[in-house]
PDB file of C-alpha atoms in Angstrom:
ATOM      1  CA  UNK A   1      -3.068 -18.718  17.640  1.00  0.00           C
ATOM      2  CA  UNK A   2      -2.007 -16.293  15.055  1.00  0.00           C
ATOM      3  CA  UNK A   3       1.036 -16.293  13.336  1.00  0.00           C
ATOM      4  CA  UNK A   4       3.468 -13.852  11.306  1.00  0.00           C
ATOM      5  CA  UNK A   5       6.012 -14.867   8.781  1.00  0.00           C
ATOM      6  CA  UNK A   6       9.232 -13.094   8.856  1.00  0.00           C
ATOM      7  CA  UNK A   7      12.152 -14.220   6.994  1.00  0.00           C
ATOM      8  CA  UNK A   8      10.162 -17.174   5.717  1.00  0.00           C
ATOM      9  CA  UNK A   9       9.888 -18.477   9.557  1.00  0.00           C
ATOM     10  CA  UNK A  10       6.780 -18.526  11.278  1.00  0.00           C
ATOM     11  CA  UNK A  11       5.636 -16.617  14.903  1.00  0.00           C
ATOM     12  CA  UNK A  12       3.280 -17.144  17.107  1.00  0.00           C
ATOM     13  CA  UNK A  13       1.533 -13.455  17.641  1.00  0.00           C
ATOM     14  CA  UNK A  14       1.020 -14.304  21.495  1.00  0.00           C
ATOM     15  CA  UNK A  15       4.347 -15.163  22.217  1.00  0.00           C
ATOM     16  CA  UNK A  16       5.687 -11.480  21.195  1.00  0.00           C
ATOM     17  CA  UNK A  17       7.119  -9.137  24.013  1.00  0.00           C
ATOM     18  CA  UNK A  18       4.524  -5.996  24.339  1.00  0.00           C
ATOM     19  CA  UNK A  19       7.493  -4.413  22.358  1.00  0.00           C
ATOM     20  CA  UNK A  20       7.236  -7.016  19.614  1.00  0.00           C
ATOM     21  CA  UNK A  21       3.534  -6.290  19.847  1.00  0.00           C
ATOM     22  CA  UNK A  22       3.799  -2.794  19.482  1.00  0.00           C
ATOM     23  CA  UNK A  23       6.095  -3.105  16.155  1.00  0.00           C
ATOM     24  CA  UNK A  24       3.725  -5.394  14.852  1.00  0.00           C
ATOM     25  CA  UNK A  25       0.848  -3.141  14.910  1.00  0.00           C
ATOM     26  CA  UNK A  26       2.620  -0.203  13.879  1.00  0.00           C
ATOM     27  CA  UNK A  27       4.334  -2.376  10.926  1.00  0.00           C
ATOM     28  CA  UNK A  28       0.107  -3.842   9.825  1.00  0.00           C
ATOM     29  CA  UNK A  29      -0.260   0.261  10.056  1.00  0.00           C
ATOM     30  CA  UNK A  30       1.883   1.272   8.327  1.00  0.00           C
ATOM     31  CA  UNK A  31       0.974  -1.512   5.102  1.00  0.00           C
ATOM     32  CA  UNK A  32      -2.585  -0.306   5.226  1.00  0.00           C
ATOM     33  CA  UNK A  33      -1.707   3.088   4.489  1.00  0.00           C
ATOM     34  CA  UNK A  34       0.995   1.992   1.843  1.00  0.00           C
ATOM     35  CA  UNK A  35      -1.948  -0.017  -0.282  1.00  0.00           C
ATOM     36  CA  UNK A  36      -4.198   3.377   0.284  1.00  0.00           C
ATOM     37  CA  UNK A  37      -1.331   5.263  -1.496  1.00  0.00           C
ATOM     38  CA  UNK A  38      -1.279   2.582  -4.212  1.00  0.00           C
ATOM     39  CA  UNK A  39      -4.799   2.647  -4.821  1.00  0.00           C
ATOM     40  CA  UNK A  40      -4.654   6.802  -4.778  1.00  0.00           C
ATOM     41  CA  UNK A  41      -1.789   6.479  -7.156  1.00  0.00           C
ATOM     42  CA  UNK A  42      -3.404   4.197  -9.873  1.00  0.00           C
ATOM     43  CA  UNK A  43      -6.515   6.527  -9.196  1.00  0.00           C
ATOM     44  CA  UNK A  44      -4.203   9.732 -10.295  1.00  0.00           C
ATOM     45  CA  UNK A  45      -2.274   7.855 -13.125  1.00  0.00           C
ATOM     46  CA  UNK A  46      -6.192   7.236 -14.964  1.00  0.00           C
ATOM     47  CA  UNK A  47      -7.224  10.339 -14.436  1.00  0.00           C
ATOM     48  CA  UNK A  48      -3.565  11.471 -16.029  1.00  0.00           C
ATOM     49  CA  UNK A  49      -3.905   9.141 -19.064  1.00  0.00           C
ATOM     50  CA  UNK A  50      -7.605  10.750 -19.501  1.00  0.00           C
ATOM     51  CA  UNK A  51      -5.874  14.122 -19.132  1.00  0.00           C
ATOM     52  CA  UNK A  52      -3.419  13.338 -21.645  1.00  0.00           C
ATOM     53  CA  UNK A  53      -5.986  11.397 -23.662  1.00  0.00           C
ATOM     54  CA  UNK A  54      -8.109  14.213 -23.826  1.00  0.00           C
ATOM     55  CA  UNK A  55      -5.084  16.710 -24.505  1.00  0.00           C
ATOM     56  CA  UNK A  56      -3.876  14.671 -27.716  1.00  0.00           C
ATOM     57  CA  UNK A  57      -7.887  14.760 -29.081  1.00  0.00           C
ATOM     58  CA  UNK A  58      -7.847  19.015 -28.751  1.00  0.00           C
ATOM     59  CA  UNK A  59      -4.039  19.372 -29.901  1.00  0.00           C
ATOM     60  CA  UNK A  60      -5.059  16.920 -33.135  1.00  0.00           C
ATOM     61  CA  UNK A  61      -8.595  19.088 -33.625  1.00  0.00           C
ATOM     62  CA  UNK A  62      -6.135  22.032 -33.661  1.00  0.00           C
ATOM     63  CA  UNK A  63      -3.576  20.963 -36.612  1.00  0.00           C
TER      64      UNK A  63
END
């Protein structure tokens, strides 16, 4: 049977209303996409420190 922990107390999966069901999915949704924004995020912030990396390299070639 799976289980969910909220509040540090343990469910049951099957015993949720269709309701309960319905939150639950949309709630495992909605974490999926937060960890895909993450992962774009730390994608964007490398690419910025390359940016800024690469910026510092043609500003210091320049004085």
């Amino acid at each position: 049977m799976p289980k969910i922990t909220v509040d540090n107390v343990d469910y049951n999966t099957e015993d949720l209303t269709d309701n309960g069901k319905a939150q639950l999915a949309s709630l495992q949704f909605l974490e999926v996409q937060m960890r895909k924004l993450q992962n774009e995020i730390s994608v964007y912030q490398t690419a910025r420190n390359a940016y800024v990396a690469a910026l510092k390299a043609e500003l210091a070639k320049a004085s």
